[in-house]
Structure formats: structure tokens, C-alpha cells
mmCIF file with all atom_site columns, C-alpha atoms in Angstrom:
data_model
loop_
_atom_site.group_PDB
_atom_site.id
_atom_site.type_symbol
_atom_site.label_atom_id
_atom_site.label_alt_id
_atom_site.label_comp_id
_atom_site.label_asym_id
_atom_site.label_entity_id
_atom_site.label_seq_id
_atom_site.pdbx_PDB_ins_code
_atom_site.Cartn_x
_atom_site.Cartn_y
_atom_site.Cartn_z
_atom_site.occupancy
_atom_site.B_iso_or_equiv
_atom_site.pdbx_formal_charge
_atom_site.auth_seq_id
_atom_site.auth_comp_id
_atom_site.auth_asym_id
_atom_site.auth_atom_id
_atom_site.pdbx_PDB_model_num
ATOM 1   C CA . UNK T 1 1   ? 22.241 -39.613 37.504 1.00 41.00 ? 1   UNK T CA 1
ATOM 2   C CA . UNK T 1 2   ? 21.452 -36.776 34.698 1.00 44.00 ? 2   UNK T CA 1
ATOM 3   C CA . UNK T 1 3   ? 23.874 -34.239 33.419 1.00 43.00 ? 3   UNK T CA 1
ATOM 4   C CA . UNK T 1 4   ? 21.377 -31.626 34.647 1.00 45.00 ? 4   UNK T CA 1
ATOM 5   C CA . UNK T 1 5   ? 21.581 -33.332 37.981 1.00 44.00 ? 5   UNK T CA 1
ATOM 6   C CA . UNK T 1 6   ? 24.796 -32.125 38.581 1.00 43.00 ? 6   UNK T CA 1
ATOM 7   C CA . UNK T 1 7   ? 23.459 -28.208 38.468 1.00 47.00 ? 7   UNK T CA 1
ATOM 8   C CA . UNK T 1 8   ? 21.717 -28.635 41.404 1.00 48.00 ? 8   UNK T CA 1
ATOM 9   C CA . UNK T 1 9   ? 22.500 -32.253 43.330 1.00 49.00 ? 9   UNK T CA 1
ATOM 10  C CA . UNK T 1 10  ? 20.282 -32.838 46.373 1.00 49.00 ? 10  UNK T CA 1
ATOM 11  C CA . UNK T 1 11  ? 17.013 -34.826 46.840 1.00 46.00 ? 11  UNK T CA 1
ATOM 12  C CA . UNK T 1 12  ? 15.686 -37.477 44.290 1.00 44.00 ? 12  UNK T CA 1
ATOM 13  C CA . UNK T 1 13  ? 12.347 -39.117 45.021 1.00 44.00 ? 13  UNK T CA 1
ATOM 14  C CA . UNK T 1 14  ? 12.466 -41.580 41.869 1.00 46.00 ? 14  UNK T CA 1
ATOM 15  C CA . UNK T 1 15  ? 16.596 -42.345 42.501 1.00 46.00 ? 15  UNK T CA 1
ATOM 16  C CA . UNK T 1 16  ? 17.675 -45.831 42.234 1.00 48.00 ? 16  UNK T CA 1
ATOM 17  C CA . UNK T 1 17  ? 19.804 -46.542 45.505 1.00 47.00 ? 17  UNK T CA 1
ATOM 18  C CA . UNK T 1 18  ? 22.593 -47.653 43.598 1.00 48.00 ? 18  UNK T CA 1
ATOM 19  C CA . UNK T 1 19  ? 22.805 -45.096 41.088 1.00 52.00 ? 19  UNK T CA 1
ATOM 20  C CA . UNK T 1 20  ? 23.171 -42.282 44.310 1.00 52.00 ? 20  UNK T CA 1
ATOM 21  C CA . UNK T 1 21  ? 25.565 -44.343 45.886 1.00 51.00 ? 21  UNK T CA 1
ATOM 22  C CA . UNK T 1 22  ? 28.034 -44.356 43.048 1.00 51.00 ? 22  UNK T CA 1
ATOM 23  C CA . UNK T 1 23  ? 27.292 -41.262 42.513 1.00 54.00 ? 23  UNK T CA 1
ATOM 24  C CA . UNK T 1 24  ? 28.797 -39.797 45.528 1.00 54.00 ? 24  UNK T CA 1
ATOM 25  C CA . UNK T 1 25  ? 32.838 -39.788 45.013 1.00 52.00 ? 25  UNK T CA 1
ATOM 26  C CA . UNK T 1 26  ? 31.916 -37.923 41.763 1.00 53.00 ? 26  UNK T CA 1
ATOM 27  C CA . UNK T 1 27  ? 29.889 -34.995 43.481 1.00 52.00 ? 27  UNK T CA 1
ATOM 28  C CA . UNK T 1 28  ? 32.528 -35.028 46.121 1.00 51.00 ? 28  UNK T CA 1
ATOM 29  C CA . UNK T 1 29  ? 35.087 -34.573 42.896 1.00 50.00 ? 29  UNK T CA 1
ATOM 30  C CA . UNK T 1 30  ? 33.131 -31.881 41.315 1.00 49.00 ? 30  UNK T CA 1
ATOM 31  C CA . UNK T 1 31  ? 31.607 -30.072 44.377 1.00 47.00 ? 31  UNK T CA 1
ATOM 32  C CA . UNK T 1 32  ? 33.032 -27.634 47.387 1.00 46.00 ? 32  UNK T CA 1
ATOM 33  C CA . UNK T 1 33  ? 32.127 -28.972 50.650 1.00 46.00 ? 33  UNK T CA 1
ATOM 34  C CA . UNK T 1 34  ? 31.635 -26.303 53.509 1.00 47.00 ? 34  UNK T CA 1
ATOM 35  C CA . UNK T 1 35  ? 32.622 -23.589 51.132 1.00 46.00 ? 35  UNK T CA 1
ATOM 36  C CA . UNK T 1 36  ? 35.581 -24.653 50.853 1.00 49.00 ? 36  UNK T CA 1
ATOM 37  C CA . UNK T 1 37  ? 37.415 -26.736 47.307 1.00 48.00 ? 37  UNK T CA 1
ATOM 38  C CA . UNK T 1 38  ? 38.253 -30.033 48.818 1.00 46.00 ? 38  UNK T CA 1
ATOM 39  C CA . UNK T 1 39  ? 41.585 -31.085 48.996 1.00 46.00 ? 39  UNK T CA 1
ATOM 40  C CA . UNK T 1 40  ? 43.072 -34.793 47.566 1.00 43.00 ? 40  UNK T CA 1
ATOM 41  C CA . UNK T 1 41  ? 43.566 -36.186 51.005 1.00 42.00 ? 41  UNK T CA 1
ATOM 42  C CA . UNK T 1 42  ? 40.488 -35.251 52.591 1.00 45.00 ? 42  UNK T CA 1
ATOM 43  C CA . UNK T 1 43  ? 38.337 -36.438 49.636 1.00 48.00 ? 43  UNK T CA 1
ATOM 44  C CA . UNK T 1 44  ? 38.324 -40.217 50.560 1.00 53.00 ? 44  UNK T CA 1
ATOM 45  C CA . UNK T 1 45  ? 37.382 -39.397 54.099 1.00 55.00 ? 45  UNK T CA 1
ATOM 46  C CA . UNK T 1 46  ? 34.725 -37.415 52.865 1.00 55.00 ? 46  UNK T CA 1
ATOM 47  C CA . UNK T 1 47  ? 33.548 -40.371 50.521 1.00 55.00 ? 47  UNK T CA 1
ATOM 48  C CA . UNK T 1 48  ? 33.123 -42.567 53.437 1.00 60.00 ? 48  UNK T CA 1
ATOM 49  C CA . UNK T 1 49  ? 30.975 -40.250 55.101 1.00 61.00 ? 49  UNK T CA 1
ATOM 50  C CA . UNK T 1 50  ? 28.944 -39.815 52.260 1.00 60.00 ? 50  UNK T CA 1
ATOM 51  C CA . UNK T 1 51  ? 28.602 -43.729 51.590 1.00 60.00 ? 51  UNK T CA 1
ATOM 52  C CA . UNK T 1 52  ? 27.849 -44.351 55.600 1.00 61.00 ? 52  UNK T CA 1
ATOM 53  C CA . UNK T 1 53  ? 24.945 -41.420 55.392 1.00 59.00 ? 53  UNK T CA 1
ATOM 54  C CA . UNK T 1 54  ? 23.508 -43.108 52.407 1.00 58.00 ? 54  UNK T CA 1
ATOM 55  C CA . UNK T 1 55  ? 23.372 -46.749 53.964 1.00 58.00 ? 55  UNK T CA 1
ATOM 56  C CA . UNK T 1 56  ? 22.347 -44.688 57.371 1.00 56.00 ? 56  UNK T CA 1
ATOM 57  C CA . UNK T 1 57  ? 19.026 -44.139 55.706 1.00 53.00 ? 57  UNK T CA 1
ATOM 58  C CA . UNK T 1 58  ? 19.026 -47.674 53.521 1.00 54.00 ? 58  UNK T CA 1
ATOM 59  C CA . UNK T 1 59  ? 19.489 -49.152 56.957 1.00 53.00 ? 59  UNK T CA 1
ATOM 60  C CA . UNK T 1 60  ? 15.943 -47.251 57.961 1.00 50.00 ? 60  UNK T CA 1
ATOM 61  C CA . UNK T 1 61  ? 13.848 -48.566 54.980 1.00 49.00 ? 61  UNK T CA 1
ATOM 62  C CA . UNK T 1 62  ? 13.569 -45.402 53.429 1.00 46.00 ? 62  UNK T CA 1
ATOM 63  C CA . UNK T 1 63  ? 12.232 -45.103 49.736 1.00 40.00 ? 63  UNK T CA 1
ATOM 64  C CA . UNK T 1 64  ? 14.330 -42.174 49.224 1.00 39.00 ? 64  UNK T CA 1
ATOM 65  C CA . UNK T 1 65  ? 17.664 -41.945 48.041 1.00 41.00 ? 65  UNK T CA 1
ATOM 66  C CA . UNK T 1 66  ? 19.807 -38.927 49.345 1.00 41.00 ? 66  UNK T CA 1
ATOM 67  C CA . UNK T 1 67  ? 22.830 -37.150 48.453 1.00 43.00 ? 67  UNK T CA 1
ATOM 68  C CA . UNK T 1 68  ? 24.023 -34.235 50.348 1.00 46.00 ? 68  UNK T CA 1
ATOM 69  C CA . UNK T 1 69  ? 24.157 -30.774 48.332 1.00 46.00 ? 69  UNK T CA 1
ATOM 70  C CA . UNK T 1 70  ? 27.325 -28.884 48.053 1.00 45.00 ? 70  UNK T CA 1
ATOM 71  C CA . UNK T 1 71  ? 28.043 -27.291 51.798 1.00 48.00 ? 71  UNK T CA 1
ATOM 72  C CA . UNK T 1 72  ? 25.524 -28.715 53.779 1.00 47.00 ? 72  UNK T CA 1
ATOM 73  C CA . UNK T 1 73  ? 26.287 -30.214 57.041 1.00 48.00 ? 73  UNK T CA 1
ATOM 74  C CA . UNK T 1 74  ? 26.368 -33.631 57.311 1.00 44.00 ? 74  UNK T CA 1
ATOM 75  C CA . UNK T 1 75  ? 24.434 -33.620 61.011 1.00 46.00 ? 75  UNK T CA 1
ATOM 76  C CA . UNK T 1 76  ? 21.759 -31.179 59.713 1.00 44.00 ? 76  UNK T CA 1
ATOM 77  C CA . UNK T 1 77  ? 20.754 -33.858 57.416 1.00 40.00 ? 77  UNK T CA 1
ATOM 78  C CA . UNK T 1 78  ? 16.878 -34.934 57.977 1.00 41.00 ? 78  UNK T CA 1
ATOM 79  C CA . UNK T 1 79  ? 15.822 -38.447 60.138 1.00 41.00 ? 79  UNK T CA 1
ATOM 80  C CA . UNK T 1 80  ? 13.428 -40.424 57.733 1.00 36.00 ? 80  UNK T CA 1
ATOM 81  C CA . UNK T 1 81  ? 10.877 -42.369 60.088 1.00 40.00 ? 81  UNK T CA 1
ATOM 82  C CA . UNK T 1 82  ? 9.573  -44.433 56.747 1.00 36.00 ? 82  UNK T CA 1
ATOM 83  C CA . UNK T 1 83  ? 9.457  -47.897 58.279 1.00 40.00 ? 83  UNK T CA 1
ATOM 84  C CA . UNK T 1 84  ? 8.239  -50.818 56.053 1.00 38.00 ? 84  UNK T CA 1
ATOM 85  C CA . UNK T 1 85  ? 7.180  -53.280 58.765 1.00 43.00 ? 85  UNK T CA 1
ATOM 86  C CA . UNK T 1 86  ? 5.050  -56.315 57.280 1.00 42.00 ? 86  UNK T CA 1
ATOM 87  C CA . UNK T 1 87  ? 1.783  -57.688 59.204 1.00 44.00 ? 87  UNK T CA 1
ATOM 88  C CA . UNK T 1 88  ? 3.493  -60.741 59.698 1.00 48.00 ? 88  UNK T CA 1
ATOM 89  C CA . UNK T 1 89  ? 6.438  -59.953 61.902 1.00 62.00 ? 89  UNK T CA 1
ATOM 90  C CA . UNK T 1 90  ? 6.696  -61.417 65.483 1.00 74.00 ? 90  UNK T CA 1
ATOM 91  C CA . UNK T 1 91  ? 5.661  -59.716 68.782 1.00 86.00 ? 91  UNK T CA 1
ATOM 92  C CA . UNK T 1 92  ? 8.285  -57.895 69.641 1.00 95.00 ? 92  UNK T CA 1
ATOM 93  C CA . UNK T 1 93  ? 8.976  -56.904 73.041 1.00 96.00 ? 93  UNK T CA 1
ATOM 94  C CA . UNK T 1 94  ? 12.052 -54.542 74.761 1.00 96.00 ? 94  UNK T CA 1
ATOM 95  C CA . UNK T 1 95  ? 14.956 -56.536 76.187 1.00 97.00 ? 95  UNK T CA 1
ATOM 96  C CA . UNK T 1 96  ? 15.162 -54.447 79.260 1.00 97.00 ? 96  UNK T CA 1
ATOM 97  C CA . UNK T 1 97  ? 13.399 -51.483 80.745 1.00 94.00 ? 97  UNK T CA 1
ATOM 98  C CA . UNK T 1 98  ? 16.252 -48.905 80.521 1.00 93.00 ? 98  UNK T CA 1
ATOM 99  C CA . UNK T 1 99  ? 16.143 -45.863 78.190 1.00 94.00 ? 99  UNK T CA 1
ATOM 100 C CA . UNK T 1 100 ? 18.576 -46.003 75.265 1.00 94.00 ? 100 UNK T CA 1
ATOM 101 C CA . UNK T 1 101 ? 22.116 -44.257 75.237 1.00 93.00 ? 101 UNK T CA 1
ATOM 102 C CA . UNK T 1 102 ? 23.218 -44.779 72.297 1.00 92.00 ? 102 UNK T CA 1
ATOM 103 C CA . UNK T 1 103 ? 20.995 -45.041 69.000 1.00 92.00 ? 103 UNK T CA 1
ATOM 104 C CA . UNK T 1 104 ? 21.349 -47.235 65.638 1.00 93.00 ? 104 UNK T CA 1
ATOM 105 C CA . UNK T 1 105 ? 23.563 -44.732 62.604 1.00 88.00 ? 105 UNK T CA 1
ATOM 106 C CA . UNK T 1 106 ? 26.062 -45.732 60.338 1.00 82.00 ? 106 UNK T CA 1
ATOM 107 C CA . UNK T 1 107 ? 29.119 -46.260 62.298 1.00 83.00 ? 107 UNK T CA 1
ATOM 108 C CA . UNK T 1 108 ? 27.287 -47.660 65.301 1.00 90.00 ? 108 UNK T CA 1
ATOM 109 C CA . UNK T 1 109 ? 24.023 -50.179 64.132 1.00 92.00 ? 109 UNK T CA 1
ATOM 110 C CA . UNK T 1 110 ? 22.866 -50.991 66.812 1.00 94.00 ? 110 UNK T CA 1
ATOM 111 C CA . UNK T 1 111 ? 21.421 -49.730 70.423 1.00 94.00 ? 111 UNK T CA 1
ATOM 112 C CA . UNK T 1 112 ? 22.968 -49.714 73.861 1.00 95.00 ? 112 UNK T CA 1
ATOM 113 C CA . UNK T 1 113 ? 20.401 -49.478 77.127 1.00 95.00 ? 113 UNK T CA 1
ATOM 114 C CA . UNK T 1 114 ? 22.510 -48.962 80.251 1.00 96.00 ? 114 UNK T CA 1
ATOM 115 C CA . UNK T 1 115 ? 21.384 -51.072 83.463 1.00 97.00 ? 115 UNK T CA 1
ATOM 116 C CA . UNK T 1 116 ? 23.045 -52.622 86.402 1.00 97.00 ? 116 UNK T CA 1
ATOM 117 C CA . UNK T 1 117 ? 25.332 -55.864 86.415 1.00 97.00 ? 117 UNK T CA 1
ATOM 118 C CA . UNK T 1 118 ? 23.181 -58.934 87.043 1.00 98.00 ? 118 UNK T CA 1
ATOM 119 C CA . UNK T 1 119 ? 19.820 -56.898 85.404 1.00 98.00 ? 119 UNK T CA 1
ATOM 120 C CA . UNK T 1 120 ? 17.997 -59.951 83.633 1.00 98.00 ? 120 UNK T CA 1
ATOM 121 C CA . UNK T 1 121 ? 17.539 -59.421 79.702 1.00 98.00 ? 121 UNK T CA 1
ATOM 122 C CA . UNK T 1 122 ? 15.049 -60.921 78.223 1.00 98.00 ? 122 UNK T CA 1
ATOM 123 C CA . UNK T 1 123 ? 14.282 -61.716 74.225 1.00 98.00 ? 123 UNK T CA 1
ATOM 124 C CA . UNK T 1 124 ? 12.838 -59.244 71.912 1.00 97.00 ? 124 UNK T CA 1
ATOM 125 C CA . UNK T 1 125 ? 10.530 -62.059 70.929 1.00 97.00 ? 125 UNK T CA 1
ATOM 126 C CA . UNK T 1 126 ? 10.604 -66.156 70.869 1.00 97.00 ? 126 UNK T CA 1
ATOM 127 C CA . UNK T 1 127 ? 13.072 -67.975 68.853 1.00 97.00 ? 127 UNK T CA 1
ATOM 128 C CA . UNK T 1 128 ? 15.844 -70.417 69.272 1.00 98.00 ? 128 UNK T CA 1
ATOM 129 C CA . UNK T 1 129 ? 19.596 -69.870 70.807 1.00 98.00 ? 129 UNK T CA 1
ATOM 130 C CA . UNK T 1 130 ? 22.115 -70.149 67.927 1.00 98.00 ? 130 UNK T CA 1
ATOM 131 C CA . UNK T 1 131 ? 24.683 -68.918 69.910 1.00 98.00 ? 131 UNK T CA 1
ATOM 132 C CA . UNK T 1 132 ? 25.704 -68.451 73.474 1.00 98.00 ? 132 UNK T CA 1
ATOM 133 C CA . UNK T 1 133 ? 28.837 -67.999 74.652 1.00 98.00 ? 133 UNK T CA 1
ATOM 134 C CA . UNK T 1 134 ? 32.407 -66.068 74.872 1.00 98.00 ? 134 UNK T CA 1
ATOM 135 C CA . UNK T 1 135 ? 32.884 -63.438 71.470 1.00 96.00 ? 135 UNK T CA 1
ATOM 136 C CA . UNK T 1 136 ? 36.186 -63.125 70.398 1.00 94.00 ? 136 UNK T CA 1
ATOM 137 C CA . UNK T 1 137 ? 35.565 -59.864 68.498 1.00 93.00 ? 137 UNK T CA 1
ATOM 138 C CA . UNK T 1 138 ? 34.673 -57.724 71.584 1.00 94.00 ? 138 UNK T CA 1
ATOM 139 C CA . UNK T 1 139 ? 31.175 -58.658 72.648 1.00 96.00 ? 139 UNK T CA 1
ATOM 140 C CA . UNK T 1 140 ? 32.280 -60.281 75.680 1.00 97.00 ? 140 UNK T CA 1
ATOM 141 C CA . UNK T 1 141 ? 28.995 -62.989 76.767 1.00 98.00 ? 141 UNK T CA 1
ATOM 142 C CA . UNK T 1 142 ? 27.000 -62.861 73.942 1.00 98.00 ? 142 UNK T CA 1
ATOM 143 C CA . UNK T 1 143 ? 23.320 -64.699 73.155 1.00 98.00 ? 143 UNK T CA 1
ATOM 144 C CA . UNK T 1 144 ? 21.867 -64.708 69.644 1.00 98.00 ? 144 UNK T CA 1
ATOM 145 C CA . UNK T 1 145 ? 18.502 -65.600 69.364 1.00 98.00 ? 145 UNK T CA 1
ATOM 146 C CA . UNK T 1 146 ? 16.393 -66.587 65.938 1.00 98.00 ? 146 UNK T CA 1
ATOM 147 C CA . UNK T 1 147 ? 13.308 -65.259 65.113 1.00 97.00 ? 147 UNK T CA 1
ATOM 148 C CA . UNK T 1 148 ? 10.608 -66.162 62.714 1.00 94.00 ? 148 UNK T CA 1
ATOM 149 C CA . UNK T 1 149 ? 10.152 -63.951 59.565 1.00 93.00 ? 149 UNK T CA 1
ATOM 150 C CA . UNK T 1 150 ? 13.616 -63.841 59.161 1.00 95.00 ? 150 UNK T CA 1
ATOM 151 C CA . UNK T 1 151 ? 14.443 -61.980 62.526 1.00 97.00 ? 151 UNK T CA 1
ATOM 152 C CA . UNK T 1 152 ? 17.316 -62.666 64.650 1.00 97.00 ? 152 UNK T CA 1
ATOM 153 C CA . UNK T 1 153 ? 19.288 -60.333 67.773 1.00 98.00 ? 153 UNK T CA 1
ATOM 154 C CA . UNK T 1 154 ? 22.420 -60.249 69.441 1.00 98.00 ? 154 UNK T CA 1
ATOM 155 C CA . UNK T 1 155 ? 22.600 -59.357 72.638 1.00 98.00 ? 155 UNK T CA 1
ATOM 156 C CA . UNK T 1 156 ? 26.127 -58.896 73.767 1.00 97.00 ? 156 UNK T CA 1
ATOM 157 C CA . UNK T 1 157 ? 28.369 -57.821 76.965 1.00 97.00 ? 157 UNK T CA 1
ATOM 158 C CA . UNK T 1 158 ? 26.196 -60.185 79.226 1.00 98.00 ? 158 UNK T CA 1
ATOM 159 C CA . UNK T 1 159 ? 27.734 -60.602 82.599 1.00 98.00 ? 159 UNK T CA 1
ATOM 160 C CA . UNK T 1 160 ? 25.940 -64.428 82.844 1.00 98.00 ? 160 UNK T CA 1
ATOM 161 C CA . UNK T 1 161 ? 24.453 -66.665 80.197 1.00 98.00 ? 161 UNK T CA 1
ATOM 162 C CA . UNK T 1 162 ? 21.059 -68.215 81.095 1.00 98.00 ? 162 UNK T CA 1
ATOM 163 C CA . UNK T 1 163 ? 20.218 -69.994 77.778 1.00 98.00 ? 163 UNK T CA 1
ATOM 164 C CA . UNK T 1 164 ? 22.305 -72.977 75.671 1.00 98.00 ? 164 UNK T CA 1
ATOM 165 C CA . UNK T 1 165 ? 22.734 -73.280 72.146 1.00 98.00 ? 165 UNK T CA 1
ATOM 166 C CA . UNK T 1 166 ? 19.312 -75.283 70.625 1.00 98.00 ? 166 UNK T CA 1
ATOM 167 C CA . UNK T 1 167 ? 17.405 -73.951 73.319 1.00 97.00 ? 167 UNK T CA 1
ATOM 168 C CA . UNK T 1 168 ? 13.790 -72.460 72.789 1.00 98.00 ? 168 UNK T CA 1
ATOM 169 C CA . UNK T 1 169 ? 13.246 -69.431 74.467 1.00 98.00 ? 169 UNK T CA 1
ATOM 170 C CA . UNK T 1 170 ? 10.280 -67.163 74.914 1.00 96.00 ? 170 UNK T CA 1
ATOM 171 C CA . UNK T 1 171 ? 9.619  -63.700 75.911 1.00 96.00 ? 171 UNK T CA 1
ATOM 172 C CA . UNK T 1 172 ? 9.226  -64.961 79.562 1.00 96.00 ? 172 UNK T CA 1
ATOM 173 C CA . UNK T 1 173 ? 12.574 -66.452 79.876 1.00 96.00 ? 173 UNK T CA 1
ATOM 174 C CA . UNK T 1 174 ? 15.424 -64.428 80.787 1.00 98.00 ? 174 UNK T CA 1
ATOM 175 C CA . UNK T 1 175 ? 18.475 -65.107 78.389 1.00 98.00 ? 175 UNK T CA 1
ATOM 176 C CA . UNK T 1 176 ? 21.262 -63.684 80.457 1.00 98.00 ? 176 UNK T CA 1
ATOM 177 C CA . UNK T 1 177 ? 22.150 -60.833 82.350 1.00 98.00 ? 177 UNK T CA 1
ATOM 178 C CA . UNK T 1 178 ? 23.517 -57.098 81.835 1.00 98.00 ? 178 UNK T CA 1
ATOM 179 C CA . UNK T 1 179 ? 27.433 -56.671 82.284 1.00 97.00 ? 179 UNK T CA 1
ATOM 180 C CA . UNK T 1 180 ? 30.446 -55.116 80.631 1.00 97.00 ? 180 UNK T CA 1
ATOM 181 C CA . UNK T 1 181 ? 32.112 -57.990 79.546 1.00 97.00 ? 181 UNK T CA 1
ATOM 182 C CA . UNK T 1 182 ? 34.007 -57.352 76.243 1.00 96.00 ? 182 UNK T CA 1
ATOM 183 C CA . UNK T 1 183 ? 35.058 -54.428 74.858 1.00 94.00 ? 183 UNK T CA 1
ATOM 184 C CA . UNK T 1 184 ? 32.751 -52.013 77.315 1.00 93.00 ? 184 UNK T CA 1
ATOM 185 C CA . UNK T 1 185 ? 33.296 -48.906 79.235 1.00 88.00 ? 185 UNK T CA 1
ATOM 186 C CA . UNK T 1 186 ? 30.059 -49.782 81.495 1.00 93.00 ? 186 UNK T CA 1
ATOM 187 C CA . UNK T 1 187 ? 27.597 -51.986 82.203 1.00 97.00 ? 187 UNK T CA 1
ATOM 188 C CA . UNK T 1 188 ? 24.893 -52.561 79.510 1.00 96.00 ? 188 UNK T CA 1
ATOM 189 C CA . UNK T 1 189 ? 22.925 -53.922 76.741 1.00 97.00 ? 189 UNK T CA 1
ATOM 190 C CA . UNK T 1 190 ? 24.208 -53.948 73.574 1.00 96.00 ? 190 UNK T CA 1
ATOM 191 C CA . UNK T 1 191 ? 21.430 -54.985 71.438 1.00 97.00 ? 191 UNK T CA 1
ATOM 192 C CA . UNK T 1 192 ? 21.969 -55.854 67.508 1.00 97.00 ? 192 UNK T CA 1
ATOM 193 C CA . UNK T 1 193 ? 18.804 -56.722 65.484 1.00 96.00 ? 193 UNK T CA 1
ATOM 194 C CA . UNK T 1 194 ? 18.847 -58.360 61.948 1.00 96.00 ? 194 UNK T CA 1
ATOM 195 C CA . UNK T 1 195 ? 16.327 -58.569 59.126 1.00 95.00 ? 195 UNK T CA 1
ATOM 196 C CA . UNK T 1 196 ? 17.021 -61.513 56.686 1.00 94.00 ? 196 UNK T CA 1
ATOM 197 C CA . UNK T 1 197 ? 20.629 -60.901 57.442 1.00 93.00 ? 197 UNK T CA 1
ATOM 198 C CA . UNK T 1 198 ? 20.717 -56.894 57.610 1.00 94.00 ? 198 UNK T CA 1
ATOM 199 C CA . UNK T 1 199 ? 21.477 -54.855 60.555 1.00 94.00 ? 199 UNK T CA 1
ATOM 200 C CA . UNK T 1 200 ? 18.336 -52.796 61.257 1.00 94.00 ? 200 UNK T CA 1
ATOM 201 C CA . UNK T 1 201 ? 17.132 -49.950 63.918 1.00 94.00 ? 201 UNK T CA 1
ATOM 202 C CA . UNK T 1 202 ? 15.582 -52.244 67.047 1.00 94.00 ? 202 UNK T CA 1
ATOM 203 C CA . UNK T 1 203 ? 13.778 -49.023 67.299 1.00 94.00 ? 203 UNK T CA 1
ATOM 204 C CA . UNK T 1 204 ? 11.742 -49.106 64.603 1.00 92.00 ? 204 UNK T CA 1
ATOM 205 C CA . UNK T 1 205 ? 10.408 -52.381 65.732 1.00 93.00 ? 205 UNK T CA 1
ATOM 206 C CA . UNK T 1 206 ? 10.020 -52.623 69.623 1.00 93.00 ? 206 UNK T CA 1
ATOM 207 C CA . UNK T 1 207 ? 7.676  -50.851 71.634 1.00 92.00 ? 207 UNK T CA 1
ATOM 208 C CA . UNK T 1 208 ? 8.266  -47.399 72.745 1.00 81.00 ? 208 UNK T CA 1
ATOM 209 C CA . UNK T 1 209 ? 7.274  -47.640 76.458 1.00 64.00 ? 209 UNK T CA 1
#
């Protein structure tokens, strides 16, 4: 970043990614936030949200690098739609027919589609079982399925498993069903999508209806 960036920090079409991300404990050093001078222990809490809104809009393909001026609010910030989506990527298709709850941000990348226990979920496209079985981490019954083009999903807090590991599946075969199993309040899909290993928005790839 340039000295004279520091006079008025904000928006930077031409920014390298990396260069705003390290950026950000230094503005947080030199700038108020809310009006206020920020004090020693609230500074690396602040950092944290500044580094999870900057990966927030990495995670949506955006050619944009942000930084958040001096005072604004963090949830005022604008949603960047840019999605780079190549010509080549498989049909995707919704797991389930349920509207989403909870949407893809930093602290929570991926989506969750409430339906009833037993509901049966189905792939987001065809691709292979790599895993299907009991998560240890909180995911309760969990299927992961590979894609082509470097795709892959996790679909986790099944109540049943329909699918083994090896197994080809297609976007007619149901992979398991909706539960709570895990670490869930209620029954639902918790659906994780990857891009040659990244967590990426399922919403900027399946169909809206």
C-alpha cells in the first residue's frame, strides 16, 4: 500500500489481495474505529474481523480487494456478486428443495436448507463417494461427493446414509437423508461446496429455483 493510501484508506480496484490483507492490523493501528481510538485489547479482535471480511469477499471471486475506512460499519459493507464461473463446470443441481437459512460468510462457509428428518438429498451434480460415514468433528452422517473440474460437497447431519465409499452417484440418486445428527439444533442440510480445495458460496453455483 502507498503512503498516500493511508490519507484516505478504502476501496482499491488495482490492490493485490495480499498486499490489503497485511495491510489491515496496520490501519487498525493507525485508525479510530466507530469514532472511537481503539484500545490494545480490542485491537486483535478487530484484526480478525477485518481478515474474515477480506477472505468473505476472496471466498466470492471478487477482483476487488477491500479494506474498511476508518468508522464504517462492518455489516454496511457492500455484497460483491462478481462470480468467475468457467464454461466447463458440471451441471449443478440443488440438493433439496428447501429455501436457505443460513448463507455462506466468513465465520460460517457454507449453507444450511432446513427440511424434515428422512427428506432425501440428492447430489449437486455426479461424482464419486469419497466419504460416507460418522464425523467426529460435529457433522454427525456425513457424504462427500467428487466432482469433475475440481468440484467436490459435503453434505453433513444426514439422519441415513444411502451411498458407500467408491460409489458413483448421479443427480438421480439420493445420497442420504436430512437429520440433525452432529452438532445440530434442527433438522437440516448442511451443505459445504469446494473448488480445487477452497470453500466456496453453493450459491453462486446452483440454480436459484
Amino acid at each position: 500500500m502507498l503512503k498516500k493510501d493511508f490519507k484516505n484508506p478504502g476501496y482499491d480496484t488495482h490492490a493485490v489481495v495480499q498486499d490489503a490483507l497485511s495491510t489491515l492490523p496496520l490501519l487498525v493501528k493507525i485508525y479510530t474505529y466507530a469514532g472511537k481510538k481503539l484500545k490494545v485489547w480490542f485491537k486483535p479482535t478487530l484484526v480478525a474481523m477485518l481478515m474474515g471480511v477480506a477472505f468473505f469477499f476472496l471466498q466470492k471471486n471478487t477482483s476487488v480487494a477491500i479494506t474498511p475506512k476508518a468508522g464504517s460499519n462492518l455489516n454496511q459493507l457492500p455484497v460483491i456478486k462478481e462470480t468467475i464461473v468457467s464454461g466447463h463446470n458440471p451441471a449443478f443441481q440443488r440438493p433439496v428443495t428447501g429455501e436457505v437459512s443460513q448463507r455462506f460468510w466468513f465465520s460460517h462457509q457454507a449453507i444450511d436448507i432446513p427440511e424434515p428428518t428422512g427428506t432425501n438429498v440428492f447430489p449437486i451434480a455426479d461424482g464419486m463417494v469419497e466419504f460416507a460415514g460418522w464425523d467426529t468433528h460435529g457433522s454427525g452422517y456425513l457424504v462427500t461427493v467428487r466432482h469433475e473440474d475440481g468440484f467436490s460437497s459435503h453434505y453433513a447431519h444426514l439422519s441415513k446414509i444411502l451411498v458407500v465409499i467408491g460409489s458413483k452417484v448421479t443427480l438421480a440418486n439420493a445420497i442420504g437423508t436430512v437429520g440433525s445428527t452432529g452438532k445440530a439444533t434442527g433438522s437440516h442440510l448442511h451443505l459445504e461446496m469446494y473448488s480445487d480445495g477452497r470453500l466456496v458460496d453453493p450459491e453462486n453455483y446452483l440454480p436459484k429455483d
